[in-house]
mmCIF file of C-alpha atoms in Angstrom:
data_model
loop_
_atom_site.group_PDB
_atom_site.id
_atom_site.type_symbol
_atom_site.label_atom_id
_atom_site.label_comp_id
_atom_site.label_asym_id
_atom_site.label_seq_id
_atom_site.Cartn_x
_atom_site.Cartn_y
_atom_site.Cartn_z
ATOM 1 C CA LEU W 1 -36.549 -2.319 42.309
ATOM 2 C CA PHE W 2 -34.595 -2.834 39.083
ATOM 3 C CA ALA W 3 -37.675 -1.960 37.007
ATOM 4 C CA LEU W 4 -38.176 1.339 38.853
ATOM 5 C CA VAL W 5 -34.495 2.252 38.535
ATOM 6 C CA PHE W 6 -34.373 1.464 34.821
ATOM 7 C CA VAL W 7 -37.456 3.577 34.044
ATOM 8 C CA GLY W 8 -35.688 6.548 35.635
ATOM 9 C CA LEU W 9 -36.880 6.797 39.259
ATOM 10 C CA PRO W 10 -33.935 7.999 41.403
ATOM 11 C CA LEU W 11 -32.379 5.131 43.350
ATOM 12 C CA GLY W 12 -33.113 6.530 46.830
ATOM 13 C CA PHE W 13 -36.826 6.894 46.123
ATOM 14 C CA ALA W 14 -36.983 3.495 44.386
ATOM 15 C CA LEU W 15 -35.416 1.821 47.425
ATOM 16 C CA LEU W 16 -37.739 3.685 49.796
ATOM 17 C CA LEU W 17 -40.873 2.851 47.785
ATOM 18 C CA VAL W 18 -40.116 -0.861 47.339
ATOM 19 C CA GLY W 19 -39.001 -1.262 50.965
ATOM 20 C CA LEU W 20 -42.045 0.551 52.332
ATOM 21 C CA VAL W 21 -44.577 -1.307 50.162
ATOM 22 C CA GLY W 22 -42.886 -4.682 50.771
ATOM 23 C CA PHE W 23 -42.818 -4.133 54.542
ATOM 24 C CA ALA W 24 -46.468 -2.991 54.461
ATOM 25 C CA LEU W 25 -47.551 -6.134 52.601
ATOM 26 C CA MET W 26 -45.947 -8.286 55.291
ATOM 27 C CA ARG W 27 -46.758 -6.293 58.448
ATOM 28 C CA GLY W 28 -49.296 -3.614 57.542
ATOM 29 C CA MET W 29 -49.109 0.001 56.441
ATOM 30 C CA TRP W 30 -48.860 1.698 59.861
ATOM 31 C CA PRO W 31 -46.011 -0.524 61.094
ATOM 32 C CA ALA W 32 -44.225 0.166 57.775
ATOM 33 C CA VAL W 33 -44.665 3.944 58.122
ATOM 34 C CA SER W 34 -43.534 3.804 61.757
ATOM 35 C CA MET W 35 -40.442 1.771 60.816
ATOM 36 C CA ALA W 36 -39.545 4.202 58.026
ATOM 37 C CA GLY W 37 -39.945 7.248 60.262
ATOM 38 C CA THR W 38 -37.825 5.692 62.995
ATOM 39 C CA GLN W 39 -35.045 4.721 60.567
ATOM 40 C CA ILE W 40 -34.896 8.183 58.977
ATOM 41 C CA THR W 41 -34.980 10.018 62.319
ATOM 42 C CA ASP W 42 -32.338 7.798 63.935
ATOM 43 C CA PHE W 43 -29.963 8.202 60.995
ATOM 44 C CA SER W 44 -30.349 11.922 60.384
ATOM 45 C CA THR W 45 -29.964 12.864 64.075
ATOM 46 C CA ASN W 46 -26.926 10.672 64.777
ATOM 47 C CA TYR W 47 -23.987 12.962 65.659
ATOM 48 C CA GLY W 48 -21.425 10.489 64.300
ATOM 49 C CA PHE W 49 -22.737 10.962 60.751
ATOM 50 C CA THR W 50 -21.624 14.612 60.620
ATOM 51 C CA VAL W 51 -18.336 13.164 59.358
ATOM 52 C CA LEU W 52 -19.995 12.745 55.942
ATOM 53 C CA PRO W 53 -20.953 16.366 55.075
ATOM 54 C CA LEU W 54 -17.729 17.682 56.615
ATOM 55 C CA PHE W 55 -15.470 15.532 54.417
ATOM 56 C CA ILE W 56 -17.620 16.429 51.397
ATOM 57 C CA LEU W 57 -17.183 20.108 52.302
ATOM 58 C CA MET W 58 -13.414 19.617 52.576
ATOM 59 C CA GLY W 59 -13.355 18.225 49.047
ATOM 60 C CA ALA W 60 -15.447 21.162 47.781
ATOM 61 C CA PHE W 61 -12.991 23.690 49.244
ATOM 62 C CA ILE W 62 -9.983 21.798 47.848
ATOM 63 C CA HIS W 63 -11.616 21.713 44.410
ATOM 64 C CA ARG W 64 -12.118 25.482 44.493
ATOM 65 C CA ALA W 65 -8.518 26.051 45.598
ATOM 66 C CA GLN W 66 -7.527 24.896 42.068
ATOM 67 C CA LEU W 67 -4.950 22.558 43.522
ATOM 68 C CA SER W 68 -5.248 20.030 40.700
ATOM 69 C CA GLU W 69 -3.108 22.043 38.261
ATOM 70 C CA ASP W 70 -0.236 22.323 40.749
ATOM 71 C CA LEU W 71 -0.440 18.620 41.609
ATOM 72 C CA TYR W 72 -0.299 17.686 37.947
ATOM 73 C CA ASP W 73 2.592 20.075 37.237
ATOM 74 C CA ALA W 74 4.595 18.637 40.154
ATOM 75 C CA ALA W 75 3.941 15.027 39.122
ATOM 76 C CA ASN W 76 4.699 15.844 35.497
ATOM 77 C CA ALA W 77 8.012 17.486 36.462
ATOM 78 C CA TRP W 78 9.209 14.264 38.105
ATOM 79 C CA LEU W 79 7.699 11.673 35.717
ATOM 80 C CA GLY W 80 6.846 13.414 32.432
ATOM 81 C CA HIS W 81 10.206 12.815 30.711
ATOM 82 C CA ARG W 82 9.718 9.025 30.835
ATOM 83 C CA ARG W 83 7.963 6.939 28.189
ATOM 84 C CA GLY W 84 4.286 7.185 29.179
ATOM 85 C CA GLY W 85 5.375 9.710 31.805
ATOM 86 C CA LEU W 86 2.452 12.092 31.362
ATOM 87 C CA ALA W 87 0.006 9.233 31.977
ATOM 88 C CA MET W 88 2.049 8.203 35.030
ATOM 89 C CA ALA W 89 1.954 11.808 36.236
ATOM 90 C CA THR W 90 -1.824 11.787 35.779
ATOM 91 C CA VAL W 91 -2.134 8.701 37.988
ATOM 92 C CA ALA W 92 0.170 10.217 40.637
ATOM 93 C CA ALA W 93 -1.730 13.524 40.597
ATOM 94 C CA CYS W 94 -5.048 11.657 40.881
ATOM 95 C CA GLY W 95 -3.706 9.795 43.923
ATOM 96 C CA ALA W 96 -2.631 13.039 45.587
ATOM 97 C CA PHE W 97 -5.894 14.815 44.734
ATOM 98 C CA ALA W 98 -7.848 11.808 46.025
ATOM 99 C CA ALA W 99 -6.093 12.162 49.377
ATOM 100 C CA VAL W 100 -7.919 15.434 49.996
ATOM 101 C CA SER W 101 -11.085 15.135 47.906
ATOM 102 C CA GLY W 102 -12.492 11.681 48.738
ATOM 103 C CA SER W 103 -14.550 11.476 45.533
ATOM 104 C CA SER W 104 -13.826 9.444 42.403
ATOM 105 C CA VAL W 105 -16.177 11.513 40.230
ATOM 106 C CA ALA W 106 -14.596 14.806 41.359
ATOM 107 C CA THR W 107 -11.088 13.413 40.801
ATOM 108 C CA ALA W 108 -11.861 12.089 37.298
ATOM 109 C CA GLY W 109 -13.732 15.224 36.225
ATOM 110 C CA THR W 110 -11.079 17.627 37.520
ATOM 111 C CA MET W 111 -8.083 15.746 36.110
ATOM 112 C CA SER W 112 -9.789 15.405 32.711
ATOM 113 C CA LYS W 113 -9.594 19.186 32.331
ATOM 114 C CA VAL W 114 -6.030 19.409 33.652
ATOM 115 C CA ALA W 115 -4.199 16.418 32.139
ATOM 116 C CA MET W 116 -5.818 15.806 28.765
ATOM 117 C CA PRO W 117 -4.548 18.962 26.972
ATOM 118 C CA SER W 118 -0.918 18.183 27.912
ATOM 119 C CA MET W 119 -1.127 14.554 26.807
ATOM 120 C CA ARG W 120 -2.663 15.522 23.488
ATOM 121 C CA ARG W 121 0.014 18.162 22.965
ATOM 122 C CA PHE W 122 2.709 15.499 23.276
ATOM 123 C CA GLY W 123 0.950 13.066 20.931
ATOM 124 C CA TYR W 124 -0.510 10.589 23.432
ATOM 125 C CA ALA W 125 -3.125 8.160 22.153
ATOM 126 C CA ASP W 126 -6.588 9.123 23.385
ATOM 127 C CA SER W 127 -7.113 5.582 24.716
ATOM 128 C CA LEU W 128 -4.116 5.728 27.088
ATOM 129 C CA ALA W 129 -4.754 9.353 28.069
ATOM 130 C CA THR W 130 -8.432 8.927 28.919
ATOM 131 C CA GLY W 131 -7.864 5.462 30.416
ATOM 132 C CA SER W 132 -5.279 6.793 32.864
ATOM 133 C CA ILE W 133 -7.641 9.615 33.912
ATOM 134 C CA ALA W 134 -10.659 7.333 34.397
ATOM 135 C CA ALA W 135 -8.631 4.749 36.318
ATOM 136 C CA GLY W 136 -6.731 7.336 38.348
ATOM 137 C CA GLY W 137 -10.043 8.845 39.380
ATOM 138 C CA THR W 138 -11.055 5.617 41.124
ATOM 139 C CA LEU W 139 -8.318 6.246 43.695
ATOM 140 C CA GLY W 140 -10.602 8.914 45.147
ATOM 141 C CA ILE W 141 -12.741 6.318 46.936
ATOM 142 C CA LEU W 142 -9.873 4.287 48.445
ATOM 143 C CA ILE W 143 -7.161 6.723 49.543
ATOM 144 C CA PRO W 144 -8.419 8.334 52.778
ATOM 145 C CA PRO W 145 -10.351 10.390 53.595
ATOM 146 C CA SER W 146 -12.919 8.554 51.467
ATOM 147 C CA VAL W 147 -16.670 9.219 51.404
ATOM 148 C CA PRO W 148 -17.518 5.581 50.441
ATOM 149 C CA LEU W 149 -15.385 4.337 53.352
ATOM 150 C CA VAL W 150 -17.360 6.651 55.650
ATOM 151 C CA ILE W 151 -20.632 5.217 54.328
ATOM 152 C CA TYR W 152 -19.325 1.656 54.688
ATOM 153 C CA GLY W 153 -18.348 2.425 58.282
ATOM 154 C CA ILE W 154 -21.836 3.813 58.955
ATOM 155 C CA LEU W 155 -23.577 0.803 57.408
ATOM 156 C CA THR W 156 -21.466 -1.775 59.254
ATOM 157 C CA GLU W 157 -20.869 0.228 62.466
ATOM 158 C CA SER W 158 -17.119 -0.150 61.870
ATOM 159 C CA ASP W 159 -14.437 2.240 63.145
ATOM 160 C CA ILE W 160 -14.120 4.858 60.360
ATOM 161 C CA GLY W 161 -10.645 5.848 61.568
ATOM 162 C CA LYS W 162 -9.412 2.264 61.241
ATOM 163 C CA LEU W 163 -10.977 2.019 57.786
ATOM 164 C CA PHE W 164 -9.072 5.147 56.718
ATOM 165 C CA VAL W 165 -5.775 3.788 58.043
ATOM 166 C CA ALA W 166 -6.447 0.385 56.460
ATOM 167 C CA GLY W 167 -6.796 2.005 53.023
ATOM 168 C CA VAL W 168 -3.340 3.606 53.030
ATOM 169 C CA ILE W 169 -1.154 0.645 51.955
ATOM 170 C CA PRO W 170 -3.621 -0.739 49.345
ATOM 171 C CA GLY W 171 -4.057 2.803 47.993
ATOM 172 C CA ILE W 172 -0.303 3.273 47.554
ATOM 173 C CA LEU W 173 -0.003 -0.182 45.974
ATOM 174 C CA LEU W 174 -2.768 0.676 43.534
ATOM 175 C CA VAL W 175 -1.020 3.910 42.491
ATOM 176 C CA PHE W 176 2.184 1.963 41.733
ATOM 177 C CA ALA W 177 0.199 -0.781 39.974
ATOM 178 C CA TYR W 178 -1.412 1.811 37.674
ATOM 179 C CA ILE W 179 1.985 3.375 36.942
ATOM 180 C CA GLY W 180 3.248 -0.147 36.183
ATOM 181 C CA ALA W 181 0.322 -0.672 33.804
ATOM 182 C CA VAL W 182 1.263 2.510 31.909
ATOM 183 C CA SER W 183 4.906 1.382 31.757
ATOM 184 C CA THR W 184 3.934 -2.056 30.441
ATOM 185 C CA VAL W 185 1.563 -0.731 27.777
ATOM 186 C CA THR W 186 4.038 1.854 26.485
ATOM 187 C CA ALA W 187 6.837 -0.736 26.475
ATOM 188 C CA ILE W 188 4.724 -2.858 24.120
ATOM 189 C CA LYS W 189 3.519 0.109 22.017
ATOM 190 C CA PRO W 190 5.862 3.101 22.543
ATOM 191 C CA GLY W 191 3.785 5.265 20.225
ATOM 192 C CA LEU W 192 0.906 5.342 22.702
ATOM 193 C CA GLY W 193 2.808 7.557 25.130
ATOM 194 C CA PRO W 194 5.981 9.324 23.917
ATOM 195 C CA PRO W 195 8.206 10.973 26.551
ATOM 196 C CA GLY W 196 7.779 14.648 27.413
ATOM 197 C CA ASN W 197 10.332 17.330 28.240
ATOM 198 C CA LEU W 198 12.983 16.869 30.935
ATOM 199 C CA VAL W 199 12.474 19.415 33.750
ATOM 200 C CA PRO W 200 15.563 20.719 35.625
ATOM 201 C CA VAL W 201 15.983 19.402 39.172
ATOM 202 C CA ALA W 202 15.632 22.848 40.762
ATOM 203 C CA GLU W 203 12.325 23.393 38.969
ATOM 204 C CA ARG W 204 11.081 19.975 40.112
ATOM 205 C CA TRP W 205 11.635 20.875 43.761
ATOM 206 C CA ARG W 206 10.039 24.289 43.263
ATOM 207 C CA LEU W 207 6.877 22.741 41.809
ATOM 208 C CA LEU W 208 6.800 20.116 44.547
ATOM 209 C CA GLY W 209 6.981 22.901 47.125
ATOM 210 C CA ARG W 210 3.730 24.385 45.799
ATOM 211 C CA VAL W 211 1.715 21.327 46.891
ATOM 212 C CA TRP W 212 3.095 20.988 50.435
ATOM 213 C CA ALA W 213 -0.341 21.778 51.884
ATOM 214 C CA VAL W 214 -1.733 18.480 50.540
ATOM 215 C CA VAL W 215 0.882 16.538 52.469
ATOM 216 C CA VAL W 216 0.286 18.596 55.621
ATOM 217 C CA LEU W 217 -3.512 18.254 55.489
ATOM 218 C CA PHE W 218 -3.309 14.529 54.756
ATOM 219 C CA ALA W 219 -0.785 14.003 57.569
ATOM 220 C CA ILE W 220 -2.852 15.978 60.088
ATOM 221 C CA ILE W 221 -6.072 14.093 59.317
ATOM 222 C CA LEU W 222 -4.649 10.589 59.101
ATOM 223 C CA GLY W 223 -1.944 11.116 61.728
ATOM 224 C CA GLY W 224 -4.435 12.541 64.221
ATOM 225 C CA ILE W 225 -6.786 9.588 63.731
ATOM 226 C CA TYR W 226 -3.948 7.050 63.888
ATOM 227 C CA LEU W 227 -2.487 8.514 67.086
ATOM 228 C CA LYS W 228 -5.988 8.899 68.623
ATOM 229 C CA VAL W 229 -5.469 12.656 69.009
ATOM 230 C CA PHE W 230 -9.000 13.147 67.690
ATOM 231 C CA THR W 231 -11.895 11.068 66.360
ATOM 232 C CA SER W 232 -12.764 10.687 62.691
ATOM 233 C CA THR W 233 -15.660 13.142 63.150
ATOM 234 C CA GLU W 234 -13.322 15.745 64.649
ATOM 235 C CA ALA W 235 -10.820 14.998 61.875
ATOM 236 C CA ALA W 236 -13.517 15.822 59.323
ATOM 237 C CA GLY W 237 -14.097 19.216 60.963
ATOM 238 C CA ILE W 238 -10.350 19.912 61.092
ATOM 239 C CA GLY W 239 -10.036 18.850 57.449
ATOM 240 C CA ALA W 240 -12.847 21.174 56.343
ATOM 241 C CA ILE W 241 -11.349 24.151 58.204
ATOM 242 C CA GLY W 242 -7.848 23.284 56.931
ATOM 243 C CA ALA W 243 -9.100 23.130 53.342
ATOM 244 C CA LEU W 244 -10.900 26.459 53.801
ATOM 245 C CA LEU W 245 -7.742 28.145 55.137
ATOM 246 C CA PHE W 246 -5.700 26.605 52.305
ATOM 247 C CA ALA W 247 -8.120 27.951 49.682
ATOM 248 C CA LEU W 248 -8.067 31.400 51.316
ATOM 249 C CA ALA W 249 -4.252 31.400 51.478
ATOM 250 C CA ARG W 250 -4.109 30.704 47.740
ATOM 251 C CA ARG W 251 -6.539 33.602 47.142
ATOM 252 C CA ARG W 252 -8.776 31.333 45.101
ATOM 253 C CA LEU W 253 -11.914 31.557 47.261
ATOM 254 C CA SER W 254 -14.235 34.487 46.677
ATOM 255 C CA TRP W 255 -17.419 34.962 48.680
ATOM 256 C CA LYS W 256 -19.381 33.509 45.756
ATOM 257 C CA GLU W 257 -17.086 30.446 45.605
ATOM 258 C CA PHE W 258 -17.403 29.994 49.383
ATOM 259 C CA LEU W 259 -21.203 29.925 49.179
ATOM 260 C CA GLY W 260 -20.946 27.616 46.163
ATOM 261 C CA ALA W 261 -18.880 25.133 48.183
ATOM 262 C CA LEU W 262 -21.471 25.140 50.980
ATOM 263 C CA VAL W 263 -24.326 24.607 48.523
ATOM 264 C CA GLU W 264 -22.429 21.819 46.719
ATOM 265 C CA ALA W 265 -21.727 20.026 50.006
ATOM 266 C CA GLY W 266 -25.355 20.434 51.081
ATOM 267 C CA ILE W 267 -26.729 19.045 47.811
ATOM 268 C CA MET W 268 -24.310 16.104 47.788
ATOM 269 C CA THR W 269 -25.048 15.255 51.426
ATOM 270 C CA SER W 270 -28.804 15.432 50.798
ATOM 271 C CA MET W 271 -28.507 13.112 47.795
ATOM 272 C CA ILE W 272 -26.480 10.578 49.782
ATOM 273 C CA PHE W 273 -28.855 10.771 52.770
ATOM 274 C CA VAL W 274 -31.922 10.099 50.602
ATOM 275 C CA VAL W 275 -30.255 7.007 49.149
ATOM 276 C CA VAL W 276 -29.173 5.845 52.620
ATOM 277 C CA PHE W 277 -32.719 6.335 53.981
ATOM 278 C CA GLY W 278 -34.085 4.219 51.147
ATOM 279 C CA ALA W 279 -31.388 1.563 51.560
ATOM 280 C CA MET W 280 -32.102 1.168 55.286
ATOM 281 C CA ILE W 281 -35.845 0.779 54.718
ATOM 282 C CA PHE W 282 -35.245 -1.632 51.832
ATOM 283 C CA SER W 283 -32.759 -3.617 53.963
ATOM 284 C CA ASN W 284 -35.365 -3.979 56.729
ATOM 285 C CA PHE W 285 -37.851 -5.362 54.214
ATOM 286 C CA VAL W 286 -35.271 -7.756 52.734
ATOM 287 C CA ASN W 287 -34.349 -9.075 56.190
ATOM 288 C CA LEU W 288 -38.017 -9.427 57.189
ATOM 289 C CA ALA W 289 -38.699 -11.325 53.953
ATOM 290 C CA GLY W 290 -35.943 -13.803 54.895
ATOM 291 C CA LEU W 291 -33.616 -13.209 51.934
ATOM 292 C CA THR W 292 -30.489 -12.747 54.060
ATOM 293 C CA ARG W 293 -31.199 -15.815 56.209
ATOM 294 C CA THR W 294 -31.878 -17.917 53.111
ATOM 295 C CA MET W 295 -28.613 -16.807 51.486
ATOM 296 C CA VAL W 296 -26.687 -17.621 54.680
ATOM 297 C CA ASP W 297 -28.258 -21.109 54.756
ATOM 298 C CA VAL W 298 -27.420 -21.715 51.093
ATOM 299 C CA ILE W 299 -23.785 -20.612 51.504
ATOM 300 C CA GLU W 300 -23.350 -22.645 54.702
ATOM 301 C CA GLY W 301 -24.696 -25.630 52.806
ATOM 302 C CA LEU W 302 -21.971 -25.195 50.174
ATOM 303 C CA SER W 303 -19.274 -25.562 52.871
ATOM 304 C CA TRP W 304 -17.158 -22.859 51.220
ATOM 305 C CA SER W 305 -14.304 -21.141 53.005
ATOM 306 C CA PRO W 306 -14.795 -17.472 53.978
ATOM 307 C CA VAL W 307 -12.211 -16.444 51.344
ATOM 308 C CA ALA W 308 -14.138 -18.269 48.607
ATOM 309 C CA ILE W 309 -17.343 -16.525 49.716
ATOM 310 C CA VAL W 310 -15.625 -13.132 49.604
ATOM 311 C CA ILE W 311 -14.303 -13.867 46.093
ATOM 312 C CA LEU W 312 -17.870 -14.697 45.004
ATOM 313 C CA MET W 313 -19.037 -11.401 46.496
ATOM 314 C CA CYS W 314 -16.319 -9.536 44.581
ATOM 315 C CA ALA W 315 -17.613 -11.113 41.363
ATOM 316 C CA ILE W 316 -21.107 -9.846 42.238
ATOM 317 C CA TYR W 317 -19.676 -6.359 42.836
ATOM 318 C CA LEU W 318 -18.108 -6.448 39.358
ATOM 319 C CA VAL W 319 -21.427 -7.434 37.765
ATOM 320 C CA PHE W 320 -23.343 -4.752 39.667
ATOM 321 C CA GLY W 321 -20.661 -2.240 38.675
ATOM 322 C CA CYS W 322 -21.902 -2.601 35.098
ATOM 323 C CA ILE W 323 -25.281 -1.203 36.223
ATOM 324 C CA PHE W 324 -24.918 0.926 39.377
ATOM 325 C CA ASP W 325 -22.531 3.530 40.741
ATOM 326 C CA SER W 326 -20.356 3.020 43.836
ATOM 327 C CA LEU W 327 -22.851 4.447 46.330
ATOM 328 C CA ALA W 328 -25.696 2.285 45.039
ATOM 329 C CA MET W 329 -23.556 -0.857 45.235
ATOM 330 C CA LEU W 330 -22.500 -0.060 48.788
ATOM 331 C CA LEU W 331 -26.028 0.561 50.001
ATOM 332 C CA LEU W 332 -27.637 -2.361 48.180
ATOM 333 C CA LEU W 333 -25.083 -5.082 48.840
ATOM 334 C CA VAL W 334 -23.038 -4.281 51.970
ATOM 335 C CA PRO W 335 -25.873 -4.828 54.515
ATOM 336 C CA ILE W 336 -26.666 -8.202 52.922
ATOM 337 C CA PHE W 337 -23.040 -9.290 52.495
ATOM 338 C CA THR W 338 -21.968 -8.351 56.028
ATOM 339 C CA ALA W 339 -24.940 -10.260 57.458
ATOM 340 C CA ILE W 340 -23.873 -13.313 55.438
ATOM 341 C CA LEU W 341 -20.242 -12.999 56.597
ATOM 342 C CA ALA W 342 -21.059 -12.412 60.280
ATOM 343 C CA PRO W 343 -21.333 -16.140 61.197
ATOM 344 C CA PHE W 344 -17.900 -16.744 59.631
ATOM 345 C CA GLY W 345 -16.134 -14.136 61.794
ATOM 346 C CA VAL W 346 -14.765 -12.161 58.815
ATOM 347 C CA ASP W 347 -12.950 -8.943 59.785
ATOM 348 C CA LEU W 348 -15.162 -6.094 58.542
ATOM 349 C CA ILE W 349 -12.257 -3.637 58.273
ATOM 350 C CA TRP W 350 -10.499 -5.990 55.841
ATOM 351 C CA PHE W 351 -13.749 -6.683 53.978
ATOM 352 C CA GLY W 352 -14.353 -2.927 53.689
ATOM 353 C CA ILE W 353 -11.124 -2.393 51.765
ATOM 354 C CA VAL W 354 -11.848 -5.454 49.590
ATOM 355 C CA THR W 355 -15.294 -4.002 48.875
ATOM 356 C CA ILE W 356 -13.968 -0.568 47.895
ATOM 357 C CA ILE W 357 -11.336 -2.017 45.511
ATOM 358 C CA ALA W 358 -13.955 -4.269 43.887
ATOM 359 C CA ILE W 359 -16.269 -1.272 43.492
ATOM 360 C CA GLU W 360 -13.378 0.745 41.992
ATOM 361 C CA ILE W 361 -13.051 -1.867 39.258
ATOM 362 C CA GLY W 362 -16.775 -1.559 38.558
ATOM 363 C CA LEU W 363 -16.354 2.191 38.013
ATOM 364 C CA ILE W 364 -14.233 1.612 34.890
ATOM 365 C CA THR W 365 -15.744 -1.533 33.337
ATOM 366 C CA PRO W 366 -18.335 -1.526 30.510
ATOM 367 C CA PRO W 367 -21.139 -1.023 29.736
ATOM 368 C CA ILE W 368 -21.740 1.605 32.458
ATOM 369 C CA GLY W 369 -18.444 2.511 34.117
ATOM 370 C CA LEU W 370 -19.335 5.768 35.855
ATOM 371 C CA ASN W 371 -15.820 7.250 35.721
ATOM 372 C CA VAL W 372 -15.608 6.503 32.008
ATOM 373 C CA PHE W 373 -18.784 8.485 31.393
ATOM 374 C CA VAL W 374 -17.498 11.359 33.544
ATOM 375 C CA VAL W 375 -14.366 11.541 31.375
ATOM 376 C CA LYS W 376 -16.488 11.270 28.223
ATOM 377 C CA THR W 377 -18.691 14.144 29.426
ATOM 378 C CA VAL W 378 -15.708 16.440 30.072
ATOM 379 C CA ILE W 379 -13.794 15.390 26.913
ATOM 380 C CA GLY W 380 -16.626 15.242 24.421
ATOM 381 C CA ASP W 381 -14.673 14.410 21.256
ATOM 382 C CA VAL W 382 -13.467 10.940 22.368
ATOM 383 C CA ASN W 383 -15.329 7.748 21.472
ATOM 384 C CA ILE W 384 -16.650 6.005 24.582
ATOM 385 C CA TRP W 385 -15.292 2.610 23.474
ATOM 386 C CA GLU W 386 -11.841 4.107 23.009
ATOM 387 C CA ILE W 387 -11.905 5.063 26.686
ATOM 388 C CA PHE W 388 -13.030 1.550 27.639
ATOM 389 C CA ALA W 389 -10.184 0.130 25.531
ATOM 390 C CA GLY W 390 -7.739 2.343 27.414
ATOM 391 C CA VAL W 391 -8.849 1.256 30.900
ATOM 392 C CA TRP W 392 -8.290 -2.496 30.464
ATOM 393 C CA PRO W 393 -4.621 -2.472 31.582
ATOM 394 C CA PHE W 394 -5.744 -0.652 34.735
ATOM 395 C CA VAL W 395 -8.572 -3.145 35.310
ATOM 396 C CA ILE W 396 -6.020 -5.970 35.230
ATOM 397 C CA ALA W 397 -3.760 -4.056 37.642
ATOM 398 C CA SER W 398 -6.722 -3.495 39.990
ATOM 399 C CA ILE W 399 -7.627 -7.190 39.961
ATOM 400 C CA LEU W 400 -4.027 -8.095 40.877
ATOM 401 C CA ILE W 401 -4.079 -5.683 43.848
ATOM 402 C CA LEU W 402 -7.510 -6.999 44.874
ATOM 403 C CA ALA W 403 -6.127 -10.549 44.884
ATOM 404 C CA MET W 404 -3.158 -9.412 46.998
ATOM 405 C CA VAL W 405 -5.455 -7.752 49.551
ATOM 406 C CA ILE W 406 -7.696 -10.843 49.726
ATOM 407 C CA PHE W 407 -4.899 -13.376 50.143
ATOM 408 C CA VAL W 408 -2.539 -11.198 52.234
ATOM 409 C CA PRO W 409 -4.838 -9.587 54.859
ATOM 410 C CA GLY W 410 -1.800 -8.070 56.597
ATOM 411 C CA LEU W 411 -1.593 -5.437 53.836
ATOM 412 C CA THR W 412 -4.874 -4.058 55.163
ATOM 413 C CA LEU W 413 -4.864 -4.957 58.867
ATOM 414 C CA THR W 414 -1.260 -4.246 59.973
ATOM 415 C CA LEU W 415 -1.615 -0.458 60.353
ATOM 416 C CA PRO W 416 -5.061 -0.528 62.054
ATOM 417 C CA GLY W 417 -3.757 -3.245 64.378
ATOM 418 C CA MET W 418 -0.996 -0.904 65.565
ATOM 419 C CA MET W 419 -3.382 1.915 66.505
#
């Protein structure tokens, strides 16, 4: 599998090919083909999975509404006058944009265009500026609604609504941890992030009023799920329609842009589905070959506590993050890890949030941190290692929040437990 991926075969097709051939070698070609057809048909015709393209479509509409500039202006008005304030504003704007986009790549790419010119104008070091954008972009996969959380819920048959609610407190903590990282770095080296202009109070409230729709849309989606007014699938439909109406109200959505959003959502959904098809077929082969059972036996023989096992899994996520993107890590490792944890009675909602935070860290660590390369692509004149140097304070902050979530499960499970 690794050999096929490294020579350039797309991950979904590599997974499908290895899983199909491996299954055929053990059971025969026709049983392998039958298994693959059944897996693909069952997945693609399951009504519950419509939540995925609908949330992707919501993010596409929000992106075309050009909301990112207003979010950044509002955050900058409240935080920009502080030392490192523009970087803090970038993190805050990324958190708000993540709440309605659900994609780390979209968040990092969009905020690179919006935030970088302002930070350069005020003399910010490229390392801090790009680091805050790359790290802030990772919030897109934790703060609900989150596409990776949807995929995790599908893979583990967990309640997607509870996963969304469980991500709220850790997501907020991570935003404050990133702001704290900026504050710490600029306290040590003030020259990295000089303060910007002080905005009058009246202007701050005016700019904040321009992004009220984000709060409303977020509250409707999460509040409706939390109060059981509608399911997560229905919430996705409401979110997509709400984002469409918001984009129309802002007069930012032409007929061409509307069709572009549909095409973008269709392409993204197709890409994810191909990878999921391959992952399911590969997972069947891995289970048939006895890998999962062998790993369970080995871990049981070590007599480790469930927490120690989860910490080991987080370390594996960090290593895989140097090679694969978030979707690949989810699809390759989650089916195996959840099967290993099942005998220990680990709460899969809690483990889902742990998984997403660990994957977030992998998105900004070398040598292949996907968000770092997204920022590098958008801002071409920055050295890649300068961006990696800038993300280290945020990596440390992420690890601290990950430790808190692991050792204080109530941070994740309190809100879902009240539903």
